[in-house]
């Protein structure tokens, strides 16, 4: 799962409250600050933002705007952003990863979700109002009460997606306020020497052994799609950082957990223009890009900051630019004449890289074998040390990263590890810190959601374990989550079926008894790219499943304040063998760590589910066992053998879970693709 963007949990507020000594019965509407007294009561952790706000309002006056919006993204709509782009954190003092700030001449306000309410209260001073809501609508509603008719609302167009701009623009325009694009970011003007430096690490080319095809082959493939397109685009504009990284097989380290570098690409039918910091390209990398190239296949390096002017200049000709609206900022969109624009939800590069070729599939499989070794080493270590009472969530996560770091081709974690014990595991996106964490206990559930970046692949796996005696309800909930994972993993479905149409298979065993989970069921994953790689997955915005895609499968269950369960595997979409002719697909799970036998109630499994599970365990033995033996990890090998012993049916369930869906649901599935 990682820190998935599709869900949040209000229990984080209660957790933080308990950690700071506040009662569990805390009213979520209460603010830990008291700004109504003089002097106000403020936690010692707040940041004084008076100077920042005074300076920002001076800039707003110069620009003749009544309000200024500071979002929490970068110019590429990245899921994770680098320190260089954390403008909202600097202006507010609030360092949470999600939240939008708005400053008027008289007020300042922040909107964030329930994961961050207590954190925001403890970091923001009384200059700031905290609004416990998310989305455009509450922000616009507040703006309409705070600025007069005819007022102007400023924003940096590079920090707004096209859809965000449209939602704000329509609402404000209809209320006689104006949304004003200001290309020079007002926060940047003030940040000055306090701003972290622009990333300067080298941009390097992946070795051929770790790429599915050369960058020249990829460029030729995208140009071929341009020629076949009915609207005959002359160029493709790439804005998402993973698009350029994938296209050229280039990597760096500008973004936490993602091996990317700040860049854009304008790929035309006769030229290749890469916008990045030229000084970061070594002579070796420059030679890699342009050795023995012909005109149309030579890469022209241009300065990163020139992309808007260059795109605008290009549109002066008889051209058409193809973009993906999900990742293109309004700052580029607004300079392309609409009659010269071809807009799809995702660019052809985003869609193309979602389908891995045979070499990429082999690479990603290999990374999961090594990743399994690291996770198994950690689970064995936990089994030995948790009963001693010496392990906490944070130290455990650090040790797992150490184990991964000893694996070949490792290049860092793919996201912040979710290492959660007991009630913390009920928080779908909880991660411990050095200051705030719990001890691991044999009497509680432990949920571990983690992943690695390797030169040959990106991994993401979740396992939930219990070293003591779980309750009957915990075992049932765990087993039903496992059944959901199995039922979706073994599903056979028509080619080109949308993920959203089969997502319910992961939930059915939970639904049967009135249980559910509040996050998505899976997301795409890249080859040394994003851990959340769009547009693959099981949500409404995802594209149809196709052979060669990788996706996570991750049902869960969370009992507020008590425990949480999630079982996540990465799976490859493969062609299914069916009795009758037709093109059908299924999944091949490539994550290779056994589930916790202590939590499985075998009596709930159907014969088909049990057979699938035992086949999976045999696969783990065949693929991971030899690697453990080769490296003389004999203790881990013995553990693996014990934990992958075939499970035997103990009793037939009173109501079989073998039928995965009703006939009517299958009928709907068949032709809603």
Coordinates of N, CA and C in Angstrom, one line a residue, residues 366-563:
X366 N 12.8 -10.9 -10.3 CA 14.1 -11.1 -9.6 C 14.2 -10.2 -8.4
X367 N 13.8 -8.9 -8.5 CA 13.9 -8.0 -7.4 C 13.0 -8.5 -6.2
X368 N 11.9 -9.1 -6.5 CA 11.0 -9.6 -5.5 C 11.6 -10.8 -4.8
X369 N 12.4 -11.6 -5.4 CA 13.0 -12.7 -4.7 C 14.0 -12.2 -3.7
X370 N 14.9 -11.2 -4.1 CA 15.8 -10.7 -3.1 C 15.1 -9.9 -2.0
X371 N 14.0 -9.2 -2.4 CA 13.3 -8.5 -1.4 C 12.7 -9.5 -0.3
X372 N 12.2 -10.6 -0.8 CA 11.7 -11.6 0.1 C 12.7 -12.1 1.1
X373 N 13.9 -12.2 0.6 CA 15.0 -12.6 1.5 C 15.1 -11.6 2.7
X374 N 15.1 -10.4 2.4 CA 15.3 -9.3 3.4 C 14.1 -9.4 4.4
X375 N 12.9 -9.5 3.8 CA 11.7 -9.5 4.7 C 11.7 -10.8 5.6
X376 N 12.0 -11.9 5.0 CA 12.1 -13.1 5.8 C 13.2 -13.0 6.9
X377 N 14.3 -12.5 6.6 CA 15.3 -12.3 7.6 C 14.8 -11.4 8.8
X378 N 14.0 -10.4 8.4 CA 13.4 -9.5 9.5 C 12.4 -10.3 10.3
X379 N 11.5 -11.1 9.6 CA 10.5 -11.8 10.4 C 11.1 -12.8 11.3
X380 N 12.1 -13.5 10.9 CA 12.8 -14.4 11.7 C 13.4 -13.7 12.9
X381 N 14.1 -12.6 12.7 CA 14.6 -11.8 13.8 C 13.6 -11.3 14.8
X382 N 12.4 -10.9 14.2 CA 11.3 -10.5 15.1 C 10.9 -11.6 16.0
X383 N 10.7 -12.8 15.4 CA 10.2 -13.9 16.1 C 11.1 -14.2 17.3
X384 N 12.4 -14.0 17.2 CA 13.4 -14.3 18.2 C 13.4 -13.2 19.3
X385 N 13.2 -11.9 18.8 CA 13.5 -10.8 19.7 C 12.3 -10.1 20.3
X386 N 11.1 -10.2 19.7 CA 10.0 -9.5 20.2 C 9.6 -10.0 21.6
X387 N 9.7 -11.3 21.9 CA 9.4 -11.8 23.2 C 10.3 -11.2 24.3
X388 N 11.5 -10.7 23.9 CA 12.4 -10.2 24.9 C 12.0 -8.8 25.3
X389 N 11.0 -8.1 24.5 CA 10.6 -6.8 24.9 C 11.6 -5.7 24.5
X390 N 12.4 -6.0 23.5 CA 13.5 -5.0 23.2 C 13.2 -4.3 21.8
X391 N 12.2 -4.6 21.1 CA 11.9 -4.1 19.8 C 10.8 -3.1 19.8
X392 N 11.0 -2.0 19.1 CA 9.9 -1.1 18.9 C 9.7 -0.9 17.4
X393 N 8.6 -0.2 17.1 CA 8.2 0.0 15.7 C 9.3 0.7 14.9
X394 N 9.9 1.7 15.5 CA 10.9 2.5 14.7 C 12.2 1.7 14.5
X395 N 12.7 1.1 15.6 CA 13.9 0.3 15.5 C 13.8 -0.9 14.6
X396 N 12.6 -1.4 14.6 CA 12.3 -2.6 13.7 C 12.4 -2.1 12.2
X397 N 11.7 -1.0 11.9 CA 11.7 -0.5 10.6 C 13.2 -0.2 10.1
X398 N 14.0 0.4 11.0 CA 15.4 0.7 10.6 C 16.1 -0.6 10.3
X399 N 15.9 -1.7 11.1 CA 16.6 -2.9 10.9 C 16.2 -3.5 9.5
X400 N 14.9 -3.4 9.2 CA 14.5 -4.0 7.9 C 15.2 -3.2 6.8
X401 N 15.3 -1.9 6.9 CA 16.0 -1.2 5.8 C 17.5 -1.7 5.7
X402 N 18.1 -2.0 6.9 CA 19.4 -2.5 6.9 C 19.5 -3.8 6.1
X403 N 18.6 -4.7 6.4 CA 18.5 -6.0 5.7 C 18.4 -5.8 4.2
X404 N 17.5 -4.9 3.8 CA 17.3 -4.6 2.4 C 18.6 -4.0 1.8
X405 N 19.2 -3.2 2.6 CA 20.5 -2.5 2.1 C 21.6 -3.5 1.8
X406 N 21.5 -4.7 2.3 CA 22.4 -5.7 2.1 C 22.1 -6.6 0.8
X407 N 21.0 -6.3 0.2 CA 20.6 -7.0 -1.0 C 21.2 -6.3 -2.2
X408 N 21.5 -7.1 -3.2 CA 22.1 -6.6 -4.5 C 21.2 -5.7 -5.2
X409 N 21.8 -4.6 -5.7 CA 21.1 -3.6 -6.5 C 20.1 -2.7 -5.7
X410 N 20.2 -2.7 -4.4 CA 19.3 -1.9 -3.5 C 19.7 -0.4 -3.7
X411 N 18.6 0.4 -3.8 CA 18.8 1.9 -3.9 C 18.0 2.7 -3.0
X412 N 17.5 2.1 -1.9 CA 16.7 2.9 -0.9 C 15.3 2.3 -0.8
X413 N 14.6 2.8 0.2 CA 13.2 2.4 0.4 C 12.3 3.0 -0.7
X414 N 11.2 2.3 -1.0 CA 10.3 2.8 -2.0 C 9.2 3.7 -1.4
X415 N 9.1 3.7 0.0 CA 8.2 4.7 0.7 C 8.6 4.5 2.2
X416 N 8.0 5.4 3.0 CA 8.3 5.4 4.4 C 7.6 4.1 5.0
X417 N 8.4 3.3 5.7 CA 7.9 2.0 6.2 C 6.7 2.2 7.2
X418 N 5.6 1.5 7.0 CA 4.5 1.4 7.9 C 4.8 0.2 8.8
X419 N 5.3 0.5 10.0 CA 5.6 -0.5 11.0 C 4.7 -0.2 12.2
X420 N 3.6 -1.0 12.4 CA 2.6 -0.6 13.3 C 2.2 -1.8 14.2
X421 N 2.2 -1.6 15.5 CA 1.9 -2.6 16.5 C 0.6 -2.3 17.2
X422 N -0.2 -3.3 17.4 CA -1.5 -3.1 18.2 C -2.4 -2.1 17.6
X423 N -2.9 -1.1 18.4 CA -3.8 -0.2 17.9 C -3.3 0.7 16.8
X424 N -2.0 0.9 16.7 CA -1.4 1.7 15.6 C -1.6 1.0 14.2
X425 N -1.8 -0.3 14.2 CA -2.0 -1.0 13.0 C -3.4 -0.7 12.4
X426 N -4.3 -0.2 13.3 CA -5.6 0.2 12.8 C -5.6 1.5 12.0
X427 N -4.4 2.1 11.9 CA -4.2 3.4 11.1 C -3.6 3.0 9.8
X428 N -4.3 3.1 8.7 CA -3.9 2.5 7.5 C -2.6 3.2 7.0
X429 N -2.3 4.4 7.4 CA -1.1 5.1 6.9 C -0.1 5.5 8.0
X430 N -0.2 4.8 9.1 CA 0.7 5.2 10.2 C 2.1 4.8 10.0
X431 N 3.1 5.7 10.3 CA 4.5 5.3 10.3 C 5.1 5.8 11.6
X432 N 5.9 5.1 12.3 CA 6.5 5.5 13.6 C 7.6 6.5 13.3
X433 N 8.0 7.3 14.3 CA 9.1 8.2 14.3 C 10.0 7.8 15.5
X434 N 11.2 8.4 15.4 CA 12.2 8.2 16.5 C 11.6 8.6 17.9
X435 N 10.7 9.6 17.8 CA 10.2 10.2 19.0 C 8.8 9.5 19.4
X436 N 8.1 9.0 18.5 CA 6.7 8.5 18.7 C 6.6 7.1 18.1
X437 N 6.6 6.1 19.0 CA 6.5 4.8 18.6 C 6.0 3.9 19.7
X438 N 5.7 2.7 19.4 CA 5.3 1.7 20.5 C 6.2 0.5 20.4
X439 N 6.3 -0.2 21.6 CA 7.0 -1.5 21.6 C 6.2 -2.6 20.9
X440 N 6.9 -3.5 20.3 CA 6.2 -4.7 19.7 C 6.0 -5.7 20.8
X441 N 4.9 -6.3 20.8 CA 4.5 -7.3 21.9 C 4.0 -8.6 21.3
X442 N 4.3 -9.7 21.9 CA 3.8 -11.0 21.5 C 2.3 -11.1 21.7
X443 N 1.7 -10.2 22.4 CA 0.3 -10.2 22.7 C -0.5 -9.4 21.7
X444 N 0.1 -8.7 20.7 CA -0.6 -7.8 19.8 C -0.2 -8.2 18.3
X445 N -1.1 -7.7 17.5 CA -0.8 -7.8 16.0 C 0.3 -6.8 15.7
X446 N 1.0 -7.2 14.6 CA 2.0 -6.3 14.1 C 1.8 -6.3 12.6
X447 N 1.7 -5.1 12.0 CA 1.5 -4.9 10.6 C 2.7 -4.2 10.0
X448 N 3.3 -4.8 9.0 CA 4.5 -4.3 8.3 C 4.2 -4.1 6.8
X449 N 4.2 -2.8 6.4 CA 4.0 -2.5 5.0 C 5.3 -1.8 4.5
X450 N 6.0 -2.4 3.6 CA 7.3 -1.8 3.3 C 7.7 -2.1 1.9
X451 N 8.7 -1.5 1.4 CA 9.2 -1.8 0.0 C 10.6 -1.2 -0.3
X452 N 11.1 -1.7 -1.3 CA 12.5 -1.3 -1.7 C 12.6 -0.8 -3.1
X453 N 13.5 0.0 -3.4 CA 13.9 0.4 -4.8 C 15.2 -0.3 -5.1
X454 N 15.1 -1.1 -6.2 CA 16.2 -1.8 -6.7 C 16.4 -1.4 -8.1
X455 N 17.6 -1.5 -8.7 CA 17.9 -1.2 -10.0 C 17.0 -2.0 -11.0
X456 N 16.6 -3.1 -10.6 CA 15.7 -3.9 -11.5 C 14.3 -3.9 -11.2
X457 N 13.9 -3.3 -10.1 CA 12.4 -3.2 -9.8 C 12.1 -2.5 -8.5
X458 N 10.8 -2.2 -8.3 CA 10.3 -1.6 -7.1 C 9.4 -2.6 -6.4
X459 N 9.5 -2.7 -5.1 CA 8.7 -3.7 -4.4 C 7.9 -3.0 -3.3
X460 N 6.8 -3.7 -2.9 CA 5.8 -3.2 -2.0 C 5.1 -4.4 -1.4
X461 N 5.3 -4.7 -0.2 CA 4.7 -6.0 0.4 C 4.2 -5.7 1.8
X462 N 3.0 -6.2 2.2 CA 2.5 -6.1 3.5 C 2.2 -7.5 4.1
X463 N 2.7 -7.7 5.3 CA 2.4 -8.9 6.1 C 2.0 -8.5 7.5
X464 N 1.0 -9.2 8.0 CA 0.5 -9.0 9.4 C 0.8 -10.3 10.2
X465 N 1.3 -10.1 11.4 CA 1.7 -11.3 12.2 C 1.3 -11.1 13.6
X466 N 1.2 -12.3 14.3 CA 0.9 -12.3 15.7 C 1.7 -13.4 16.3
X467 N 2.5 -13.1 17.3 CA 3.4 -14.1 17.9 C 2.8 -14.8 19.1
X468 N 1.7 -14.4 19.6 CA 1.0 -15.0 20.8 C -0.2 -15.8 20.4
X469 N -1.3 -15.5 21.2 CA -2.5 -16.2 20.9 C -3.6 -15.2 20.5
X470 N -3.8 -15.2 19.2 CA -4.8 -14.2 18.7 C -6.2 -14.7 19.1
X471 N -7.1 -13.7 19.1 CA -8.5 -14.0 19.5 C -9.2 -14.7 18.3
X472 N -10.3 -15.3 18.5 CA -11.1 -15.9 17.5 C -11.5 -14.9 16.4
X473 N -11.8 -13.7 16.8 CA -12.2 -12.7 15.9 C -11.0 -12.2 15.0
X474 N -9.9 -12.1 15.7 CA -8.7 -11.7 14.9 C -8.3 -12.7 13.8
X475 N -8.4 -14.0 14.2 CA -8.2 -15.1 13.2 C -9.2 -15.1 12.1
X476 N -10.4 -14.8 12.5 CA -11.5 -14.8 11.4 C -11.2 -13.6 10.5
X477 N -11.0 -12.5 11.0 CA -10.8 -11.3 10.2 C -9.6 -11.5 9.3
X478 N -8.5 -12.0 9.9 CA -7.3 -12.2 9.1 C -7.5 -13.2 8.0
X479 N -8.2 -14.3 8.3 CA -8.5 -15.3 7.3 C -9.4 -14.8 6.2
X480 N -10.3 -13.9 6.5 CA -11.2 -13.4 5.5 C -10.4 -12.4 4.6
X481 N -9.5 -11.6 5.2 CA -8.6 -10.8 4.4 C -7.8 -11.6 3.4
X482 N -7.2 -12.7 4.0 CA -6.5 -13.6 3.1 C -7.3 -14.2 2.0
X483 N -8.5 -14.6 2.3 CA -9.4 -15.1 1.3 C -9.6 -14.1 0.2
X484 N -9.8 -12.8 0.6 CA -10.0 -11.8 -0.4 C -8.8 -11.7 -1.3
X485 N -7.6 -11.8 -0.7 CA -6.3 -11.7 -1.5 C -6.3 -12.9 -2.4
X486 N -6.6 -14.1 -1.9 CA -6.6 -15.3 -2.8 C -7.6 -15.2 -3.9
X487 N -8.8 -14.8 -3.6 CA -9.9 -14.8 -4.6 C -9.6 -13.9 -5.7
X488 N -9.0 -12.7 -5.4 CA -8.7 -11.8 -6.5 C -7.5 -12.3 -7.3
X489 N -6.5 -12.8 -6.5 CA -5.3 -13.3 -7.2 C -5.5 -14.5 -8.2
X490 N -6.5 -15.3 -7.9 CA -6.7 -16.5 -8.7 C -7.9 -16.3 -9.7
X491 N -8.4 -15.1 -9.7 CA -9.5 -14.7 -10.6 C -9.1 -14.8 -12.1
X492 N -10.0 -15.4 -12.9 CA -9.9 -15.4 -14.3 C -11.0 -14.4 -14.8
X493 N -10.6 -13.5 -15.7 CA -11.5 -12.5 -16.2 C -11.2 -12.1 -17.6
X494 N -12.2 -11.6 -18.3 CA -12.0 -11.2 -19.7 C -10.9 -10.2 -19.9
X495 N -10.1 -10.3 -21.0 CA -9.1 -9.3 -21.3 C -9.8 -7.9 -21.4
X496 N -9.1 -6.8 -21.1 CA -9.6 -5.5 -21.2 C -10.6 -5.1 -20.1
X497 N -10.7 -6.0 -19.1 CA -11.6 -5.7 -18.0 C -11.0 -4.6 -17.1
X498 N -11.8 -3.6 -16.7 CA -11.3 -2.6 -15.8 C -11.1 -3.2 -14.4
X499 N -10.1 -2.7 -13.7 CA -9.8 -3.2 -12.3 C -11.0 -2.9 -11.4
X500 N -11.6 -1.8 -11.6 CA -12.8 -1.5 -10.7 C -13.9 -2.5 -10.8
X501 N -13.9 -3.2 -11.9 CA -15.0 -4.2 -12.1 C -14.8 -5.5 -11.3
X502 N -13.5 -5.8 -10.9 CA -13.2 -7.0 -10.2 C -12.8 -6.8 -8.8
X503 N -12.7 -5.5 -8.4 CA -12.2 -5.2 -7.1 C -13.0 -5.8 -5.9
X504 N -14.3 -6.0 -6.2 CA -15.2 -6.5 -5.1 C -14.8 -8.0 -4.7
X505 N -14.1 -8.7 -5.6 CA -13.7 -10.1 -5.3 C -12.8 -10.1 -4.0
X506 N -12.0 -9.0 -3.8 CA -11.2 -8.9 -2.7 C -11.9 -8.6 -1.4
X507 N -13.2 -8.2 -1.5 CA -14.0 -7.7 -0.4 C -15.0 -8.7 0.0
X508 N -15.4 -9.7 -0.8 CA -16.6 -10.5 -0.6 C -16.6 -11.2 0.7
X509 N -15.4 -11.9 1.0 CA -15.4 -12.7 2.2 C -15.6 -11.8 3.5
X510 N -15.1 -10.5 3.4 CA -15.4 -9.6 4.5 C -16.8 -9.1 4.5
X511 N -17.3 -8.8 3.3 CA -18.7 -8.4 3.2 C -19.7 -9.4 3.7
X512 N -19.4 -10.7 3.5 CA -20.3 -11.8 3.9 C -20.6 -11.7 5.4
X513 N -19.7 -11.1 6.2 CA -20.0 -11.1 7.7 C -20.1 -9.6 8.2
X514 N -20.2 -8.7 7.3 CA -20.4 -7.3 7.7 C -19.1 -6.5 8.0
X515 N -18.0 -6.9 7.4 CA -16.7 -6.2 7.5 C -16.3 -5.6 6.2
X516 N -15.4 -4.7 6.3 CA -14.9 -4.0 5.1 C -13.6 -3.2 5.4
X517 N -13.1 -2.6 4.4 CA -11.9 -1.7 4.6 C -12.1 -0.4 3.8
X518 N -11.4 0.6 4.2 CA -11.7 2.0 3.6 C -10.7 2.5 2.6
X519 N -9.8 1.7 2.2 CA -8.8 2.1 1.2 C -8.9 1.3 -0.1
X520 N -8.1 1.7 -1.1 CA -8.2 1.0 -2.4 C -7.6 -0.4 -2.3
X521 N -7.8 -1.2 -3.3 CA -7.4 -2.6 -3.3 C -6.1 -2.8 -4.0
X522 N -5.6 -1.8 -4.7 CA -4.3 -2.0 -5.3 C -3.9 -0.9 -6.3
X523 N -2.7 -0.9 -6.6 CA -2.1 0.1 -7.5 C -1.0 -0.5 -8.3
X524 N -0.7 0.2 -9.4 CA 0.4 -0.3 -10.3 C 1.8 -0.1 -9.6
X525 N 2.8 -0.7 -10.1 CA 4.1 -0.6 -9.5 C 5.1 -0.6 -10.7
X526 N 6.2 0.1 -10.5 CA 7.2 0.3 -11.6 C 8.5 -0.5 -11.5
X527 N 9.3 -0.4 -12.6 CA 10.6 -1.0 -12.6 C 11.6 0.1 -12.2
X528 N 12.0 0.1 -10.9 CA 12.8 1.2 -10.4 C 12.2 2.5 -10.7
X529 N 10.9 2.6 -10.4 CA 10.2 3.9 -10.7 C 9.2 4.1 -9.5
X530 N 8.0 4.4 -9.8 CA 7.0 4.7 -8.7 C 6.5 3.5 -8.0
X531 N 6.4 3.6 -6.7 CA 5.7 2.5 -5.9 C 4.2 2.5 -6.2
X532 N 3.7 3.7 -6.4 CA 2.3 3.9 -6.9 C 2.3 4.3 -8.3
X533 N 2.3 3.4 -9.2 CA 2.5 3.8 -10.7 C 1.1 3.8 -11.3
X534 N 0.6 4.9 -11.6 CA -0.6 5.1 -12.4 C -0.3 4.8 -13.9
X535 N -1.3 4.4 -14.6 CA -2.7 4.3 -14.3 C -3.2 2.9 -14.0
X536 N -2.4 2.0 -13.5 CA -2.9 0.7 -13.2 C -3.5 0.6 -11.8
X537 N -4.5 -0.2 -11.7 CA -5.1 -0.4 -10.3 C -6.5 -0.8 -10.4
X538 N -7.2 -0.7 -9.3 CA -8.6 -1.1 -9.1 C -9.5 0.0 -8.9
X539 N -9.2 1.2 -9.1 CA -10.0 2.4 -8.9 C -10.7 2.8 -10.2
X540 N -11.7 3.7 -10.0 CA -12.4 4.2 -11.2 C -11.5 4.9 -12.2
X541 N -10.5 5.5 -11.8 CA -9.6 6.3 -12.7 C -8.6 5.5 -13.4
X542 N -8.5 4.2 -13.1 CA -7.5 3.3 -13.7 C -7.9 2.8 -15.1
X543 N -6.9 2.5 -15.9 CA -7.2 1.9 -17.2 C -7.4 0.4 -17.1
X544 N -7.9 -0.2 -18.2 CA -8.3 -1.6 -18.2 C -7.0 -2.4 -18.0
X545 N -7.2 -3.6 -17.4 CA -6.1 -4.5 -17.2 C -5.6 -5.1 -18.5
X546 N -4.3 -5.3 -18.6 CA -3.7 -5.9 -19.8 C -2.6 -6.8 -19.4
X547 N -2.3 -7.7 -20.2 CA -1.2 -8.6 -20.0 C 0.1 -7.8 -19.9
X548 N 0.9 -8.1 -18.9 CA 2.2 -7.4 -18.7 C 2.2 -6.3 -17.7
X549 N 1.0 -6.0 -17.1 CA 0.9 -5.0 -16.1 C 1.2 -5.6 -14.7
X550 N 1.8 -4.8 -13.8 CA 1.9 -5.2 -12.4 C 1.0 -4.4 -11.5
X551 N 0.4 -5.0 -10.6 CA -0.5 -4.3 -9.7 C -0.3 -5.0 -8.3
X552 N -0.5 -4.1 -7.3 CA -0.6 -4.7 -5.9 C -2.1 -5.2 -5.7
X553 N -2.2 -6.2 -4.8 CA -3.5 -6.7 -4.4 C -3.4 -6.7 -2.9
X554 N -4.3 -5.9 -2.2 CA -4.1 -5.6 -0.8 C -5.3 -5.3 0.0
X555 N -6.2 -6.3 0.2 CA -7.3 -6.2 1.1 C -6.8 -6.0 2.5
X556 N -7.7 -5.5 3.4 CA -7.4 -5.4 4.8 C -8.6 -5.3 5.6
X557 N -8.4 -5.2 6.9 CA -9.4 -4.9 7.9 C -8.8 -4.2 9.1
X558 N -9.5 -3.2 9.6 CA -9.0 -2.4 10.7 C -10.0 -2.2 11.8
X559 N -9.7 -2.7 13.0 CA -10.6 -2.6 14.1 C -10.1 -1.4 14.9
X560 N -10.8 -0.3 14.9 CA -10.4 1.0 15.4 C -9.9 0.8 16.9
X561 N -8.7 1.4 17.1 CA -8.2 1.4 18.5 C -7.7 0.0 19.0
X562 N -7.7 -1.0 18.1 CA -7.3 -2.3 18.6 C -6.2 -3.0 17.7
X563 N -6.6 -3.2 16.5 CA -5.6 -3.9 15.6 C -5.9 -3.6 14.1

